[in-house]
């Protein structure tokens, strides 16, 4: 087992340092790049926090849908192939629910402020 | 350094011009540059823009129309009354500036977030969707016999091309596969009428002032095809910048855009517009994947590119909202 503090605590401390202490000192194009850098650290922090749980439920849904075992990457590849071949489509029980759940989990990491995601979270459709 | 070459150039084709000042690089990658500068003239300074491929970057990417074609299209648009900058000079070898052209600078805003939120544009906003319909109608009726040579693409060819682009990324995405299936199943076939298509008509490529659209920029993806493509592309959620209930660039409704288009004497096919909106959403998602690939394989190992790769999931949720809306 690796030692503590955890990766989440470490990335968060760097992001907070850049946000609170460095941002006021920087301007122009470098300020834009600094904002991108902070966004990356925030994204990584969210992924480290959520990935394990969301990957586990994704794998569980994929196993049920496909009736096979494999890593999350293998299973996604298999699902993509079956959709391409027309063996699985939106009429397949569970597919739409699976894609929605997986996509919502991705947005929670990639872009939690994206308007479509916020709308779907609110249940606004 | 570029000022010396620009000075020599303007003195050759702009009567009275004595030089240039304030040359500044605006944007673009290595093979395409945009510069702003002012022509020094006894009648007062003239704002200008240079768009060029520097020497050694002659070949355009496969989808691009090329800078000479772009200049010709902008000039045609300008003459037809479609908001467009006036093209002042097409570069020749004597200019020693590479290939490209110089156009008059149009003042205004291209940053969507400002256009959608700032007070300066408050009076223009309610009219923009309808106005965009009118601008697209004007663009689609530019005289075909005067157009430069352009690639021609119908829906079926575009689907195959995106299928190939996406699979070349080796980036399995079930939602993208679903979208590709949907596009194949709903392929409307060649359109009854083939026109000039701008190819990248959206927020960011429009200069907008307090009075509305002042110029349409970036004609590099112009081609011949289904005019409904432009109407679908401008509705892709990624260009709404949070104003998701206003499909036309975050400005207004499809109906307003359609009304503006029809008022200019052209017909709308809403099913085709929806098809191209789905296609456009997938297209932007695949482009995000292309950014990821270029970030990985170089030469542009930038954080910005890396983060654009992560924006593909935005198009996944938008594709699901279009193709598999949750029943409520």
Short mmCIF file of C-alpha atoms in Angstrom, two decimals:
data_model
loop_
_atom_site.label_atom_id
_atom_site.label_comp_id
_atom_site.label_asym_id
_atom_site.label_seq_id
_atom_site.Cartn_x
_atom_site.Cartn_y
_atom_site.Cartn_z
CA UNK A 1 0.00 0.00 0.00
CA UNK A 2 1.28 3.46 -0.92
CA UNK A 3 1.75 6.01 1.80
CA UNK A 4 -0.35 9.03 2.63
CA UNK A 5 -1.39 11.78 1.86
CA UNK A 6 -3.43 10.31 -0.98
CA UNK A 7 -3.13 11.35 -4.61
CA UNK A 8 -6.42 13.24 -4.26
CA UNK A 9 -5.09 15.23 -1.33
CA UNK A 10 -1.87 15.98 -3.22
CA UNK A 11 -3.42 17.14 -6.51
CA UNK A 12 -5.96 19.19 -4.58
CA UNK A 13 -3.19 20.93 -2.61
CA UNK A 14 -1.37 21.89 -5.84
CA UNK A 15 -4.57 23.13 -7.49
CA UNK A 16 -5.44 25.21 -4.41
CA UNK A 17 -1.94 26.71 -4.30
CA UNK A 18 -2.09 27.72 -7.97
CA UNK A 19 -5.64 29.05 -7.65
CA UNK A 20 -5.17 31.03 -4.46
CA UNK A 21 -1.53 32.12 -4.46
CA UNK A 22 -0.34 32.18 -8.07
CA UNK A 23 -3.40 33.32 -10.04
CA UNK A 24 -3.27 36.91 -8.68
CA UNK A 25 0.35 37.23 -9.88
CA UNK A 26 -0.16 36.17 -13.51
CA UNK A 27 -1.76 37.96 -16.45
CA UNK A 28 -2.38 37.63 -20.19
CA UNK A 29 -1.87 34.41 -22.08
CA UNK A 30 -0.03 32.83 -19.14
CA UNK A 31 -3.10 33.48 -16.97
CA UNK A 32 -5.22 31.60 -19.51
CA UNK A 33 -2.77 28.71 -19.48
CA UNK A 34 -2.70 28.74 -15.69
CA UNK A 35 -6.49 28.44 -15.65
CA UNK A 36 -6.27 25.45 -18.00
CA UNK A 37 -3.65 23.88 -15.72
CA UNK A 38 -5.86 24.34 -12.66
CA UNK A 39 -8.80 22.84 -14.58
CA UNK A 40 -6.66 19.81 -15.39
CA UNK A 41 -5.72 19.29 -11.76
CA UNK A 42 -9.36 19.65 -10.71
CA UNK A 43 -10.39 17.11 -13.34
CA UNK A 44 -7.73 14.65 -12.20
CA UNK A 45 -8.85 15.11 -8.60
CA UNK A 46 -12.47 14.36 -9.56
CA UNK A 47 -11.39 11.32 -11.56
CA UNK A 48 -9.26 9.93 -8.72
CA UNK A 49 -12.22 10.39 -6.39
CA UNK A 50 -14.87 8.82 -8.58
CA UNK A 51 -13.24 6.49 -11.08
CA UNK A 52 -13.13 3.33 -9.00
CA UNK A 53 -16.82 3.39 -8.17
CA UNK A 54 -18.05 4.43 -11.62
CA UNK A 55 -15.84 1.90 -13.44
CA UNK A 56 -17.10 -0.88 -11.18
CA UNK A 57 -20.75 -0.13 -11.89
CA UNK A 58 -19.99 0.31 -15.61
CA UNK A 59 -18.34 -3.12 -15.74
CA UNK A 60 -21.28 -4.66 -13.93
CA UNK A 61 -23.78 -3.20 -16.40
CA UNK A 62 -21.61 -4.19 -19.39
CA UNK A 63 -21.31 -7.79 -18.16
CA UNK A 64 -25.08 -8.02 -17.85
CA UNK A 65 -25.64 -6.45 -21.28
CA UNK A 66 -23.01 -8.47 -23.15
CA UNK A 67 -22.95 -11.71 -21.15
CA UNK A 68 -19.16 -11.73 -21.06
CA UNK A 69 -16.24 -10.89 -18.78
CA UNK A 70 -13.36 -8.49 -19.35
CA UNK A 71 -11.77 -5.19 -18.39
CA UNK A 72 -13.75 -1.97 -18.75
CA UNK A 73 -11.82 -1.22 -21.96
CA UNK A 74 -12.42 -4.69 -23.46
CA UNK A 75 -16.11 -4.56 -22.62
CA UNK A 76 -16.51 -1.10 -24.13
CA UNK A 77 -14.76 -2.26 -27.28
CA UNK A 78 -17.09 -5.26 -27.47
CA UNK A 79 -20.19 -3.10 -26.96
CA UNK A 80 -19.04 -0.62 -29.62
CA UNK A 81 -18.54 -3.50 -32.07
CA UNK A 82 -21.97 -4.96 -31.37
CA UNK A 83 -23.63 -1.60 -31.91
CA UNK A 84 -21.67 -1.14 -35.15
CA UNK A 85 -22.86 -4.55 -36.36
CA UNK A 86 -26.44 -3.75 -35.43
CA UNK A 87 -26.64 -6.60 -32.91
CA UNK A 88 -27.46 -4.17 -30.12
CA UNK A 89 -29.49 -0.98 -30.43
CA UNK A 90 -31.73 1.38 -28.47
CA UNK A 91 -34.46 -1.29 -28.49
CA UNK A 92 -32.12 -3.61 -26.53
CA UNK A 93 -33.28 -3.65 -22.89
CA UNK A 94 -30.81 -1.80 -20.69
CA UNK A 95 -28.70 -0.19 -23.43
CA UNK A 96 -30.08 3.34 -23.19
CA UNK A 97 -29.96 3.22 -19.37
CA UNK A 98 -26.37 1.97 -19.49
CA UNK A 99 -25.21 4.66 -21.92
CA UNK A 100 -26.92 7.36 -19.89
CA UNK A 101 -25.41 6.18 -16.60
CA UNK A 102 -21.93 5.87 -18.11
CA UNK A 103 -22.12 9.26 -19.81
CA UNK A 104 -23.37 11.00 -16.66
CA UNK A 105 -20.43 9.50 -14.74
CA UNK A 106 -18.02 10.82 -17.40
CA UNK A 107 -19.46 14.32 -17.32
CA UNK A 108 -19.25 14.36 -13.52
CA UNK A 109 -15.47 14.12 -14.02
CA UNK A 110 -14.87 15.91 -17.33
CA UNK A 111 -17.24 18.86 -17.21
CA UNK A 112 -19.62 19.07 -14.24
CA UNK A 113 -20.58 22.61 -15.29
CA UNK A 114 -21.69 21.63 -18.78
CA UNK A 115 -25.26 22.88 -19.22
CA UNK A 116 -26.64 19.64 -20.70
CA UNK A 117 -25.25 17.68 -17.76
CA UNK A 118 -26.69 20.08 -15.20
CA UNK A 119 -30.07 19.90 -16.94
CA UNK A 120 -30.06 16.09 -16.86
CA UNK A 121 -29.01 16.08 -13.20
CA UNK A 122 -31.96 18.29 -12.36
CA UNK A 123 -34.14 15.84 -14.27
CA UNK A 124 -35.27 18.55 -16.66
CA UNK A 125 -34.88 16.44 -19.83
CA UNK B 1 10.02 41.43 -38.97
CA UNK B 2 6.74 40.81 -40.73
CA UNK B 3 6.11 44.58 -40.71
CA UNK B 4 8.89 45.18 -43.24
CA UNK B 5 7.41 42.66 -45.67
CA UNK B 6 3.87 43.97 -45.11
CA UNK B 7 5.09 47.56 -45.67
CA UNK B 8 6.67 46.64 -48.99
CA UNK B 9 3.52 44.75 -49.96
CA UNK B 10 0.94 47.47 -49.16
CA UNK B 11 3.00 50.13 -50.96
CA UNK B 12 2.69 48.07 -54.14
CA UNK B 13 -1.10 47.64 -54.23
CA UNK B 14 -2.61 50.29 -51.93
CA UNK B 15 -2.23 53.74 -53.53
CA UNK B 16 -0.93 56.30 -51.04
CA UNK B 17 0.03 53.74 -48.38
CA UNK B 18 3.43 54.45 -46.84
CA UNK B 19 3.79 51.45 -44.53
CA UNK B 20 2.17 49.50 -41.73
CA UNK B 21 2.11 49.65 -37.92
CA UNK B 22 0.97 47.49 -35.02
CA UNK B 23 1.35 44.08 -36.62
CA UNK B 24 0.26 41.44 -34.08
CA UNK B 25 -0.31 37.72 -34.43
CA UNK B 26 -3.89 36.83 -33.53
CA UNK B 27 -4.31 33.08 -33.69
CA UNK B 28 -3.93 29.94 -35.66
CA UNK B 29 -1.60 26.97 -35.84
CA UNK B 30 1.75 26.60 -37.53
CA UNK B 31 0.41 26.25 -41.04
CA UNK B 32 -2.25 29.01 -40.86
CA UNK B 33 -1.61 32.39 -39.31
CA UNK B 34 -3.81 35.42 -38.75
CA UNK B 35 -2.22 38.85 -38.20
CA UNK B 36 -3.79 42.24 -37.56
CA UNK B 37 -2.11 45.47 -38.60
CA UNK B 38 -2.85 49.05 -39.67
CA UNK B 39 -1.98 50.45 -43.06
CA UNK B 40 -0.46 53.92 -42.72
CA UNK B 41 -2.31 56.12 -45.19
CA UNK B 42 -2.66 59.90 -45.65
CA UNK B 43 -6.44 59.44 -45.42
CA UNK B 44 -6.08 57.85 -41.98
CA UNK B 45 -5.09 54.39 -40.77
CA UNK B 46 -6.82 51.43 -42.42
CA UNK B 47 -7.40 48.37 -40.25
CA UNK B 48 -6.38 45.16 -42.00
CA UNK B 49 -6.03 41.43 -41.42
CA UNK B 50 -3.54 39.06 -43.04
CA UNK B 51 -4.45 35.39 -43.32
CA UNK B 52 -1.62 33.30 -44.60
CA UNK B 53 0.29 30.07 -44.74
CA UNK B 54 3.92 31.05 -44.19
CA UNK B 55 6.53 30.06 -46.74
CA UNK B 56 7.05 26.32 -46.70
CA UNK B 57 3.45 25.57 -45.67
CA UNK B 58 1.94 25.38 -49.14
CA UNK B 59 -0.26 22.33 -48.95
CA UNK B 60 -3.65 22.69 -47.33
CA UNK B 61 -5.10 19.83 -45.23
CA UNK B 62 -7.42 17.57 -47.24
CA UNK B 63 -10.70 19.08 -46.04
CA UNK B 64 -9.59 22.69 -46.45
CA UNK B 65 -10.60 24.72 -49.48
CA UNK B 66 -7.29 26.64 -49.51
CA UNK B 67 -6.63 30.31 -48.85
CA UNK B 68 -7.04 31.40 -52.47
CA UNK B 69 -10.51 29.85 -52.57
CA UNK B 70 -11.30 31.44 -49.21
CA UNK B 71 -10.39 34.89 -50.52
CA UNK B 72 -12.52 34.37 -53.60
CA UNK B 73 -15.52 33.23 -51.53
CA UNK B 74 -15.25 36.17 -49.13
CA UNK B 75 -15.08 38.58 -52.03
CA UNK B 76 -18.12 36.96 -53.68
CA UNK B 77 -20.01 37.12 -50.39
CA UNK B 78 -19.05 40.78 -49.93
CA UNK B 79 -20.27 41.65 -53.42
CA UNK B 80 -23.55 39.79 -52.84
CA UNK B 81 -24.25 41.70 -49.62
CA UNK B 82 -23.53 38.77 -47.29
CA UNK B 83 -21.73 40.27 -44.26
CA UNK B 84 -18.07 39.73 -45.08
CA UNK B 85 -14.80 41.66 -44.94
CA UNK B 86 -13.62 43.22 -48.19
CA UNK B 87 -10.65 41.36 -49.64
CA UNK B 88 -7.95 43.94 -50.36
CA UNK B 89 -5.16 41.86 -51.84
CA UNK B 90 -4.37 38.24 -52.65
CA UNK B 91 -0.69 37.51 -51.94
CA UNK B 92 1.65 36.82 -54.83
CA UNK B 93 5.24 35.59 -54.85
CA UNK B 94 6.39 39.25 -55.01
CA UNK B 95 4.91 39.91 -51.56
CA UNK B 96 7.31 37.37 -50.04
CA UNK B 97 4.74 36.64 -47.32
CA UNK B 98 3.75 33.07 -48.22
CA UNK B 99 0.28 32.30 -49.58
CA UNK B 100 -2.91 33.96 -48.42
CA UNK B 101 -4.68 37.28 -48.55
CA UNK B 102 -5.20 40.62 -46.85
CA UNK B 103 -8.66 41.84 -45.96
CA UNK B 104 -10.20 44.87 -44.35
CA UNK B 105 -10.59 44.52 -40.59
CA UNK B 106 -14.18 44.42 -39.38
CA UNK B 107 -14.58 45.63 -35.79
CA UNK B 108 -16.75 43.59 -33.48
CA UNK B 109 -16.77 40.59 -31.16
CA UNK B 110 -16.25 36.89 -31.91
CA UNK B 111 -16.13 35.60 -28.32
CA UNK B 112 -19.44 33.83 -27.77
CA UNK B 113 -19.58 34.29 -24.01
CA UNK B 114 -19.37 38.08 -24.40
CA UNK B 115 -21.92 38.16 -27.22
CA UNK B 116 -24.32 36.05 -25.15
CA UNK B 117 -23.92 38.03 -21.91
CA UNK B 118 -22.59 41.57 -22.38
CA UNK B 119 -24.94 44.57 -22.37
CA UNK B 120 -23.37 45.88 -25.56
CA UNK B 121 -25.11 43.10 -27.51
CA UNK B 122 -28.42 43.12 -25.62
CA UNK B 123 -30.28 44.90 -28.41
CA UNK B 124 -28.82 42.65 -31.13
CA UNK B 125 -29.38 39.28 -29.39
CA UNK B 126 -33.15 38.91 -29.93
CA UNK B 127 -32.66 39.38 -33.69
CA UNK B 128 -29.57 37.24 -34.25
CA UNK B 129 -31.27 33.88 -34.93
CA UNK B 130 -33.51 35.36 -37.62
CA UNK B 131 -30.64 37.38 -39.04
CA UNK B 132 -28.48 34.26 -39.23
CA UNK B 133 -31.24 32.61 -41.28
CA UNK B 134 -31.06 35.52 -43.73
CA UNK B 135 -27.26 35.46 -43.89
CA UNK B 136 -27.27 31.71 -44.61
CA UNK B 137 -29.89 32.17 -47.33
CA UNK B 138 -27.66 34.79 -48.97
CA UNK B 139 -24.64 32.54 -48.67
CA UNK B 140 -26.45 29.55 -50.18
CA UNK B 141 -27.48 31.48 -53.21
CA UNK B 142 -24.04 32.80 -54.16
CA UNK B 143 -23.70 32.30 -57.93
CA UNK B 144 -22.38 28.80 -58.57
CA UNK B 145 -20.67 29.69 -61.83
CA UNK B 146 -18.40 32.12 -59.98
CA UNK B 147 -17.36 29.77 -57.19
CA UNK B 148 -13.77 28.51 -57.00
CA UNK B 149 -13.17 24.80 -57.34
CA UNK B 150 -14.46 23.12 -54.17
CA UNK B 151 -14.84 19.55 -52.98
CA UNK B 152 -18.36 18.20 -53.10
CA UNK B 153 -19.79 16.17 -50.22
CA UNK B 154 -23.19 14.64 -49.64
CA UNK B 155 -24.48 13.10 -46.41
CA UNK B 156 -23.50 9.53 -47.34
CA UNK B 157 -19.90 10.53 -48.08
CA UNK B 158 -19.69 12.52 -44.86
CA UNK B 159 -20.88 9.55 -42.80
CA UNK B 160 -18.20 7.29 -44.32
CA UNK B 161 -15.56 9.92 -43.76
CA UNK B 162 -16.47 10.39 -40.09
CA UNK B 163 -16.69 6.62 -39.63
CA UNK B 164 -13.14 6.33 -40.94
CA UNK B 165 -11.83 9.30 -38.93
CA UNK B 166 -13.39 7.94 -35.74
CA UNK B 167 -12.16 4.38 -36.21
CA UNK B 168 -8.65 5.62 -37.02
CA UNK B 169 -8.55 7.07 -33.49
CA UNK B 170 -8.90 3.58 -31.98
CA UNK B 171 -11.07 5.10 -29.28
CA UNK B 172 -14.08 2.83 -28.74
CA UNK B 173 -17.12 4.88 -27.80
CA UNK B 174 -20.46 3.10 -27.78
CA UNK B 175 -22.33 6.44 -28.02
CA UNK B 176 -20.42 7.39 -31.17
CA UNK B 177 -21.19 3.98 -32.70
CA UNK B 178 -24.84 4.51 -31.89
CA UNK B 179 -24.73 7.93 -33.57
CA UNK B 180 -23.05 6.46 -36.66
CA UNK B 181 -25.82 3.82 -36.87
CA UNK B 182 -28.48 6.47 -36.47
CA UNK B 183 -26.91 8.59 -39.21
CA UNK B 184 -26.78 5.60 -41.59
CA UNK B 185 -30.40 4.74 -40.81
CA UNK B 186 -31.54 8.34 -41.30
CA UNK B 187 -29.29 9.29 -44.22
CA UNK B 188 -31.52 11.58 -46.29
CA UNK B 189 -29.44 10.93 -49.42
CA UNK B 190 -28.25 13.64 -51.78
CA UNK B 191 -30.21 16.88 -51.42
CA UNK B 192 -32.50 18.05 -54.21
CA UNK B 193 -30.32 21.10 -54.53
CA UNK B 194 -26.56 21.40 -54.14
CA UNK B 195 -25.25 24.79 -53.05
CA UNK B 196 -22.19 26.39 -51.55
CA UNK B 197 -21.95 25.29 -47.89
CA UNK B 198 -19.84 27.42 -45.54
CA UNK B 199 -18.94 24.34 -43.51
CA UNK B 200 -18.06 26.07 -40.23
CA UNK B 201 -20.83 28.62 -39.70
CA UNK B 202 -21.06 29.04 -35.91
CA UNK B 203 -20.28 31.18 -32.91
CA UNK B 204 -16.61 32.13 -33.02
CA UNK B 205 -16.59 32.50 -36.79
CA UNK B 206 -19.07 35.37 -36.80
CA UNK B 207 -18.09 38.95 -36.03
CA UNK B 208 -20.99 40.48 -34.16
CA UNK B 209 -21.55 44.10 -33.21
CA UNK B 210 -24.27 45.96 -31.35
CA UNK B 211 -26.16 45.98 -34.67
CA UNK B 212 -25.89 42.22 -35.34
CA UNK B 213 -23.80 40.05 -37.67
CA UNK B 214 -21.07 42.11 -39.35
CA UNK B 215 -18.95 39.41 -40.97
CA UNK B 216 -18.74 35.69 -41.61
CA UNK B 217 -15.18 34.39 -41.25
CA UNK B 218 -13.18 31.20 -41.75
CA UNK B 219 -14.37 29.81 -45.04
CA UNK B 220 -11.70 27.13 -45.06
CA UNK B 221 -14.20 24.25 -44.82
CA UNK B 222 -16.42 25.60 -47.60
CA UNK B 223 -17.65 22.96 -50.03
CA UNK B 224 -20.57 22.06 -52.27
CA UNK B 225 -23.35 20.10 -50.64
CA UNK B 226 -26.65 20.17 -48.78
CA UNK B 227 -27.47 23.74 -47.68
CA UNK B 228 -29.23 22.31 -44.60
CA UNK B 229 -25.80 21.29 -43.30
CA UNK B 230 -24.99 24.89 -42.28
CA UNK B 231 -28.33 25.24 -40.47
CA UNK B 232 -27.73 22.02 -38.52
CA UNK B 233 -24.13 22.90 -37.61
CA UNK B 234 -25.01 26.29 -36.13
CA UNK B 235 -27.48 24.45 -33.82
CA UNK B 236 -24.90 22.04 -32.34
CA UNK B 237 -25.12 22.41 -28.56
CA UNK B 238 -21.38 23.02 -28.22
CA UNK B 239 -21.82 26.52 -29.73
CA UNK B 240 -24.64 27.52 -27.35
CA UNK B 241 -22.29 28.18 -24.45
CA UNK B 242 -24.81 27.30 -21.78
CA UNK B 243 -27.89 28.81 -23.45
CA UNK B 244 -29.13 25.33 -24.27
CA UNK B 245 -32.74 26.32 -24.82
CA UNK B 246 -31.71 28.63 -27.67
CA UNK B 247 -30.46 26.22 -30.32
CA UNK B 248 -29.16 28.78 -32.81
CA UNK B 249 -25.81 29.62 -31.25
CA UNK B 250 -27.45 30.39 -27.91
CA UNK B 251 -29.22 33.33 -29.59
CA UNK B 252 -32.67 32.04 -30.45
CA UNK B 253 -34.95 29.32 -31.78
CA UNK B 254 -34.72 27.17 -34.89
CA UNK B 255 -38.09 28.62 -35.91
CA UNK B 256 -36.68 32.16 -35.91
CA UNK B 257 -33.71 31.06 -38.03
CA UNK B 258 -36.03 29.16 -40.39
CA UNK B 259 -38.26 32.25 -40.70
CA UNK B 260 -35.27 34.40 -41.63
CA UNK B 261 -34.15 31.82 -44.18
CA UNK B 262 -37.60 31.50 -45.74
CA UNK B 263 -38.18 35.26 -45.74
CA UNK B 264 -35.17 35.41 -48.06
CA UNK B 265 -36.98 33.09 -50.46
CA UNK B 266 -35.39 29.75 -49.60
CA UNK B 267 -36.91 26.48 -48.36
CA UNK B 268 -36.26 24.64 -45.10
CA UNK B 269 -36.21 20.88 -44.60
CA UNK B 270 -36.39 20.46 -40.78
CA UNK B 271 -35.66 16.70 -40.89
CA UNK B 272 -32.44 17.36 -42.80
CA UNK B 273 -31.50 20.12 -40.37
CA UNK B 274 -31.93 17.67 -37.47
CA UNK B 275 -29.85 15.07 -39.35
CA UNK B 276 -27.02 17.59 -39.79
CA UNK B 277 -27.27 18.65 -36.13
CA UNK B 278 -26.67 15.03 -35.08
CA UNK B 279 -23.89 14.76 -37.67
CA UNK B 280 -22.38 18.03 -36.45
CA UNK B 281 -22.43 16.93 -32.82
CA UNK B 282 -20.61 13.72 -33.72
CA UNK B 283 -18.25 15.67 -35.98
CA UNK B 284 -17.19 17.93 -33.10
CA UNK B 285 -16.78 14.87 -30.86
CA UNK B 286 -14.48 13.24 -33.40
CA UNK B 287 -12.57 16.51 -33.77
CA UNK B 288 -12.02 16.47 -29.98
CA UNK B 289 -10.56 12.98 -30.44
CA UNK B 290 -8.30 14.33 -33.17
CA UNK B 291 -7.03 16.94 -30.70
CA UNK B 292 -6.28 14.19 -28.20
CA UNK B 293 -4.36 12.28 -30.86
CA UNK B 294 -2.32 15.33 -31.86
CA UNK B 295 -1.60 16.03 -28.20
CA UNK B 296 -0.29 12.48 -27.78
CA UNK B 297 1.63 12.20 -30.99
CA UNK B 298 2.82 15.79 -31.26
CA UNK B 299 4.01 18.25 -32.32
CA UNK B 300 1.49 20.21 -30.21
CA UNK B 301 1.83 18.76 -26.73
CA UNK B 302 -0.24 21.51 -25.13
CA UNK B 303 -2.54 21.40 -22.12
CA UNK B 304 -5.27 23.10 -24.15
CA UNK B 305 -5.30 20.31 -26.71
CA UNK B 306 -5.28 17.69 -23.98
CA UNK B 307 -8.32 19.27 -22.36
CA UNK B 308 -10.21 19.55 -25.65
CA UNK B 309 -9.80 15.77 -25.92
CA UNK B 310 -11.77 15.53 -22.69
CA UNK B 311 -14.60 17.54 -24.21
CA UNK B 312 -15.68 14.60 -26.34
CA UNK B 313 -17.94 13.48 -23.49
CA UNK B 314 -19.93 16.72 -23.91
CA UNK B 315 -20.87 15.56 -27.38
CA UNK B 316 -21.76 12.14 -25.98
CA UNK B 317 -24.35 13.60 -23.62
CA UNK B 318 -25.65 15.85 -26.41
CA UNK B 319 -25.94 12.86 -28.78
CA UNK B 320 -27.88 10.96 -26.12
CA UNK B 321 -30.17 13.96 -25.62
CA UNK B 322 -30.83 13.98 -29.36
CA UNK B 323 -31.12 10.22 -29.98
CA UNK B 324 -32.25 8.67 -26.69
CA UNK B 325 -33.91 11.42 -24.64
CA UNK B 326 -34.92 10.23 -21.21
CA UNK B 327 -38.70 10.03 -20.99
CA UNK B 328 -40.13 12.73 -18.82
#
